[in-house]
PDB file of C-alpha atoms in Angstrom:
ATOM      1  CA  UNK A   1      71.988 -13.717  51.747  1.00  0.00           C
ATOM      2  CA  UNK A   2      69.544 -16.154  50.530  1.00  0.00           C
ATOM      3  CA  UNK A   3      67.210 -15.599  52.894  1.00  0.00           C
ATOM      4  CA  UNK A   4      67.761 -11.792  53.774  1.00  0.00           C
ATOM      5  CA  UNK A   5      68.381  -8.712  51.300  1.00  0.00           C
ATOM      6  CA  UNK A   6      69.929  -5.144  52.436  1.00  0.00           C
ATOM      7  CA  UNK A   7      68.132  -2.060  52.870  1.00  0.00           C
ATOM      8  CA  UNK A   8      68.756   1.550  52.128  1.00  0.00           C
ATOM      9  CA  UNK A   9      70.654   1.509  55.443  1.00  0.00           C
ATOM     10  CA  UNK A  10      72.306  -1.510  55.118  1.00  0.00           C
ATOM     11  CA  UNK A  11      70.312  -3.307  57.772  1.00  0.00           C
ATOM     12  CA  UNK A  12      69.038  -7.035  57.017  1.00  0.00           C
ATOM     13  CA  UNK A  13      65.355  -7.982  56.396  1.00  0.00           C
ATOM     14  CA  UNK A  14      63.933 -11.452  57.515  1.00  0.00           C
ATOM     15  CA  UNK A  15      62.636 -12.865  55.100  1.00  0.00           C
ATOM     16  CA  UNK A  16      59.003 -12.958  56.612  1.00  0.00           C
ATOM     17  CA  UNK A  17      58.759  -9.145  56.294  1.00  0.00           C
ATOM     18  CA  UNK A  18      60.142  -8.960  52.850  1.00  0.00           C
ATOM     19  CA  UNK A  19      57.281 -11.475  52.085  1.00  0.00           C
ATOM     20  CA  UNK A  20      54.615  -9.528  53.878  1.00  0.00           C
ATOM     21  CA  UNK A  21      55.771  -6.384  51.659  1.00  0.00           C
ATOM     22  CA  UNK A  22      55.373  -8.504  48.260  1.00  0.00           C
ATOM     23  CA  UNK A  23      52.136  -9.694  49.393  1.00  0.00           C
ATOM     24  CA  UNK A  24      50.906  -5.916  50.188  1.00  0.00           C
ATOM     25  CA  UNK A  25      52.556  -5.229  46.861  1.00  0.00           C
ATOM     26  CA  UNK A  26      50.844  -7.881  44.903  1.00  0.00           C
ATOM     27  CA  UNK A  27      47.438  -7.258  46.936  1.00  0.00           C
ATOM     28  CA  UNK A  28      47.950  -3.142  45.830  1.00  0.00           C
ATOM     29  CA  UNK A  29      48.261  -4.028  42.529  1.00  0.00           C
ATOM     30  CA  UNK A  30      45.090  -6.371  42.252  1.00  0.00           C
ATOM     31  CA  UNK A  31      43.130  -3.608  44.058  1.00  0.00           C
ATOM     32  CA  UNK A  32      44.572  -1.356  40.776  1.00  0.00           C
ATOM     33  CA  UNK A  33      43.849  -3.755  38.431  1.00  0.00           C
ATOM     34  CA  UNK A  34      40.430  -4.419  39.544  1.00  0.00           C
ATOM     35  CA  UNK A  35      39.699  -0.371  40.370  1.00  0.00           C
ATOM     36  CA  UNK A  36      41.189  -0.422  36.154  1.00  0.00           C
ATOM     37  CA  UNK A  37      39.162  -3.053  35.518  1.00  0.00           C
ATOM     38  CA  UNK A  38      36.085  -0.852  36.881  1.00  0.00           C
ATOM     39  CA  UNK A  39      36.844   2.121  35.760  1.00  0.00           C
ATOM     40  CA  UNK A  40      37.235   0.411  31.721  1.00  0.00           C
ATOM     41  CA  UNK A  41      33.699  -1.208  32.561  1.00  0.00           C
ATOM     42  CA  UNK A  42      32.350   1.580  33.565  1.00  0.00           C
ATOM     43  CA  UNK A  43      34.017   3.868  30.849  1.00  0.00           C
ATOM     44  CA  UNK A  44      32.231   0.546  28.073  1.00  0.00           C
ATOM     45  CA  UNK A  45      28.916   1.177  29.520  1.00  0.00           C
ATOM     46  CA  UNK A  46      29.166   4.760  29.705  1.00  0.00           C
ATOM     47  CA  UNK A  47      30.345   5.068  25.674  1.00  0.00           C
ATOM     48  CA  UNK A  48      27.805   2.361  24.963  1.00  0.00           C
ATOM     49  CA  UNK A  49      25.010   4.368  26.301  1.00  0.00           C
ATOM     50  CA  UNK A  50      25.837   7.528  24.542  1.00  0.00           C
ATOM     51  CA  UNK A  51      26.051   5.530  21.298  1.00  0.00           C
ATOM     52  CA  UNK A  52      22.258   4.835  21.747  1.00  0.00           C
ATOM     53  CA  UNK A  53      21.914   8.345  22.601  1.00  0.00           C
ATOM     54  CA  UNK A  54      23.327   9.285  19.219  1.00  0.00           C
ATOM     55  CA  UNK A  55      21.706   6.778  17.278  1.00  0.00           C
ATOM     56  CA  UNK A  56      18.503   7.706  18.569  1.00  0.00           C
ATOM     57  CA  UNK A  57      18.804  11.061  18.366  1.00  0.00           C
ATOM     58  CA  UNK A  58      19.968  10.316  14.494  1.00  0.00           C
ATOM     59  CA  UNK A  59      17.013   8.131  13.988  1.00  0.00           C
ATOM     60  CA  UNK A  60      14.667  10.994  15.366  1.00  0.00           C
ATOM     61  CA  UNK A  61      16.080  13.733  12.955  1.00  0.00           C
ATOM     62  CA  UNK A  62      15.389  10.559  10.142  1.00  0.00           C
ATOM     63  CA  UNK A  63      11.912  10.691  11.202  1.00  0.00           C
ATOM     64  CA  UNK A  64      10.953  14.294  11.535  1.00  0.00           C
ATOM     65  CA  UNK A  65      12.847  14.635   8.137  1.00  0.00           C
ATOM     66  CA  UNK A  66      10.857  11.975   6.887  1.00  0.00           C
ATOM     67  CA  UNK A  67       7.684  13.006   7.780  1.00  0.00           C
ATOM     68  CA  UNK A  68       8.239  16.766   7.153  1.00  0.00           C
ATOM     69  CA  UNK A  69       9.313  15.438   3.306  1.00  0.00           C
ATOM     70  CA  UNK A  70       5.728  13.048   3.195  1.00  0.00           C
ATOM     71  CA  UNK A  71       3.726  16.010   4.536  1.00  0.00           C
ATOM     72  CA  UNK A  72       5.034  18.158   1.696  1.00  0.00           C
ATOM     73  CA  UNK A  73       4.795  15.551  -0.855  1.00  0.00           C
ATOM     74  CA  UNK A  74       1.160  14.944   0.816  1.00  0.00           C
ATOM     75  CA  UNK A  75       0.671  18.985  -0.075  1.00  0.00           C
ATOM     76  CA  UNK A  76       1.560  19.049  -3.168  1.00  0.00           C
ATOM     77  CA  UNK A  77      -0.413  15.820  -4.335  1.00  0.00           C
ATOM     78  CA  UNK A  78      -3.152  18.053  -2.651  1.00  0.00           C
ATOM     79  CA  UNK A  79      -2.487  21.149  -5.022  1.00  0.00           C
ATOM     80  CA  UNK A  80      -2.415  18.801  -7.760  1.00  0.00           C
ATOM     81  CA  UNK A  81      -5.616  16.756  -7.018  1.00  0.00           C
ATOM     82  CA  UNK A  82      -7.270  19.715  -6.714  1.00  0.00           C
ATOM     83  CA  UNK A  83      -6.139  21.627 -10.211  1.00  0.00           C
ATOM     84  CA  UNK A  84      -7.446  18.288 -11.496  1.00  0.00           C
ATOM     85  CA  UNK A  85     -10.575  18.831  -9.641  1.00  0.00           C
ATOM     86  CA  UNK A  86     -11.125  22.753 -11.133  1.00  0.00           C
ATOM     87  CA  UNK A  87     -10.253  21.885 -14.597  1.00  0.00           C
ATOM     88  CA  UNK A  88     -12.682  18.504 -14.966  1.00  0.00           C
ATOM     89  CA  UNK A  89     -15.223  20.837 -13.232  1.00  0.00           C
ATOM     90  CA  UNK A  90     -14.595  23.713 -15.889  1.00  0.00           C
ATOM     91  CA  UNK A  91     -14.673  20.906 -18.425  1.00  0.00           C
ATOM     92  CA  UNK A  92     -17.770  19.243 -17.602  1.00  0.00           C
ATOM     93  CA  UNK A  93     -19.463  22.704 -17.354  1.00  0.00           C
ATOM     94  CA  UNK A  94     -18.380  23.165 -20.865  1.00  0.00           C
ATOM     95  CA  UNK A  95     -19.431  19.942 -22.212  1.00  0.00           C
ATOM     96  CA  UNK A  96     -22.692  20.653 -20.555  1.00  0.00           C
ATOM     97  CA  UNK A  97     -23.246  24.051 -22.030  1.00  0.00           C
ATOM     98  CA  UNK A  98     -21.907  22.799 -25.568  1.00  0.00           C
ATOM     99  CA  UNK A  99     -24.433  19.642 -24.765  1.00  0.00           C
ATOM    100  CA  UNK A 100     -27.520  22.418 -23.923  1.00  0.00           C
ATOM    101  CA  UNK A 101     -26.318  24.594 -26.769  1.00  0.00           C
ATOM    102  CA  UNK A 102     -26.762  21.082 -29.755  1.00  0.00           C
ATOM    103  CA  UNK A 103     -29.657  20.063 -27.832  1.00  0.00           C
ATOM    104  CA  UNK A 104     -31.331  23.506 -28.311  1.00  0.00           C
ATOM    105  CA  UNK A 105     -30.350  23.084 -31.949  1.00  0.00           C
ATOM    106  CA  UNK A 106     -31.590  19.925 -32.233  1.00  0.00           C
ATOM    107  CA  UNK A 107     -34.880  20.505 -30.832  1.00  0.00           C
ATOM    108  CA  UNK A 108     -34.654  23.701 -33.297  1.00  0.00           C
ATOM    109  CA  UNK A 109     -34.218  21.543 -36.054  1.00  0.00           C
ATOM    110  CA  UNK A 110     -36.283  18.809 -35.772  1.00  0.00           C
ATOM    111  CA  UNK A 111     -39.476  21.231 -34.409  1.00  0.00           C
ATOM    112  CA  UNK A 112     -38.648  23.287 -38.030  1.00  0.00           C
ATOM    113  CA  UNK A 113     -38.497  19.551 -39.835  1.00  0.00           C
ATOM    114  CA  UNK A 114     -41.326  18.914 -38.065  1.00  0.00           C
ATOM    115  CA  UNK A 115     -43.139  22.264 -39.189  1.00  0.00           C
ATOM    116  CA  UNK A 116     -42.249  21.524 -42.792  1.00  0.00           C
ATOM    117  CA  UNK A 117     -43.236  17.856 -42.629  1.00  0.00           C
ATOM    118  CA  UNK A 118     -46.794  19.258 -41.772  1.00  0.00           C
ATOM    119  CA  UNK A 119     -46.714  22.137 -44.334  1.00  0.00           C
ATOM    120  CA  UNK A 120     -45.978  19.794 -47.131  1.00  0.00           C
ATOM    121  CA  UNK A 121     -48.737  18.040 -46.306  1.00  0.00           C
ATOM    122  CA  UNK A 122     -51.322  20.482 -45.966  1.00  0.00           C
TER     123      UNK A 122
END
């Protein structure tokens, strides 16, 4: 039996056919392992692809939250610059009418020192 094995009937094999149904054997499993081997490439590209899908799509939302924060920030820097802007106006028109107001006074004044200068010596 070294070179022959039984089958399910009992009948011998040769040897070359018992071969021929290894080799088919082996050659079914390489075209497995290499259909696997596809399949587990394609299945690393595919799950590398969506993991640029998701980080883009992450680093998008990080953007348009970004610049939606620096556009309100931008806003209220706005707001702020101009309440800075109404009050220095109010305050400059203040100073100016408290400046008009002395300078009236002191025009007053030295027109009356004036006055009495010239009365004292007439």
């Amino acid at each position: 039996m070294a070179d022959a094995t039984r089958g399910d009937e009992g009948s011998r094999y040769p040897k070359s056919e018992i071969m021929g149904k290894i080799r088919d054997a082996e050659e079914q499993v390489r075209q497995t392992l290499k259909a696997a081997e596809a399949n587990r490439e394609k299945a690393i590209a595919e799950a590398k692809r969506e993991a640029i899908e998701v980080k883009e799509s992450i680093l998008e939302k990080a953007r348009k939250s970004s610049d939606a924060a620096v556009q309100q920030a931008q806003a209220q820097l706005d707001r702020e610059r101009e309440g800075i802007l109404n009050r220095a106006e109010a305050d400059a028109a203040r100073i100016g009418s408290v400046s008009a107001s002395k300078i009236d006074r002191a025009k007053k004044h030295l027109l009356d020192e004036l006055m009495r200068a010239l009365d004292d010596k007439a």
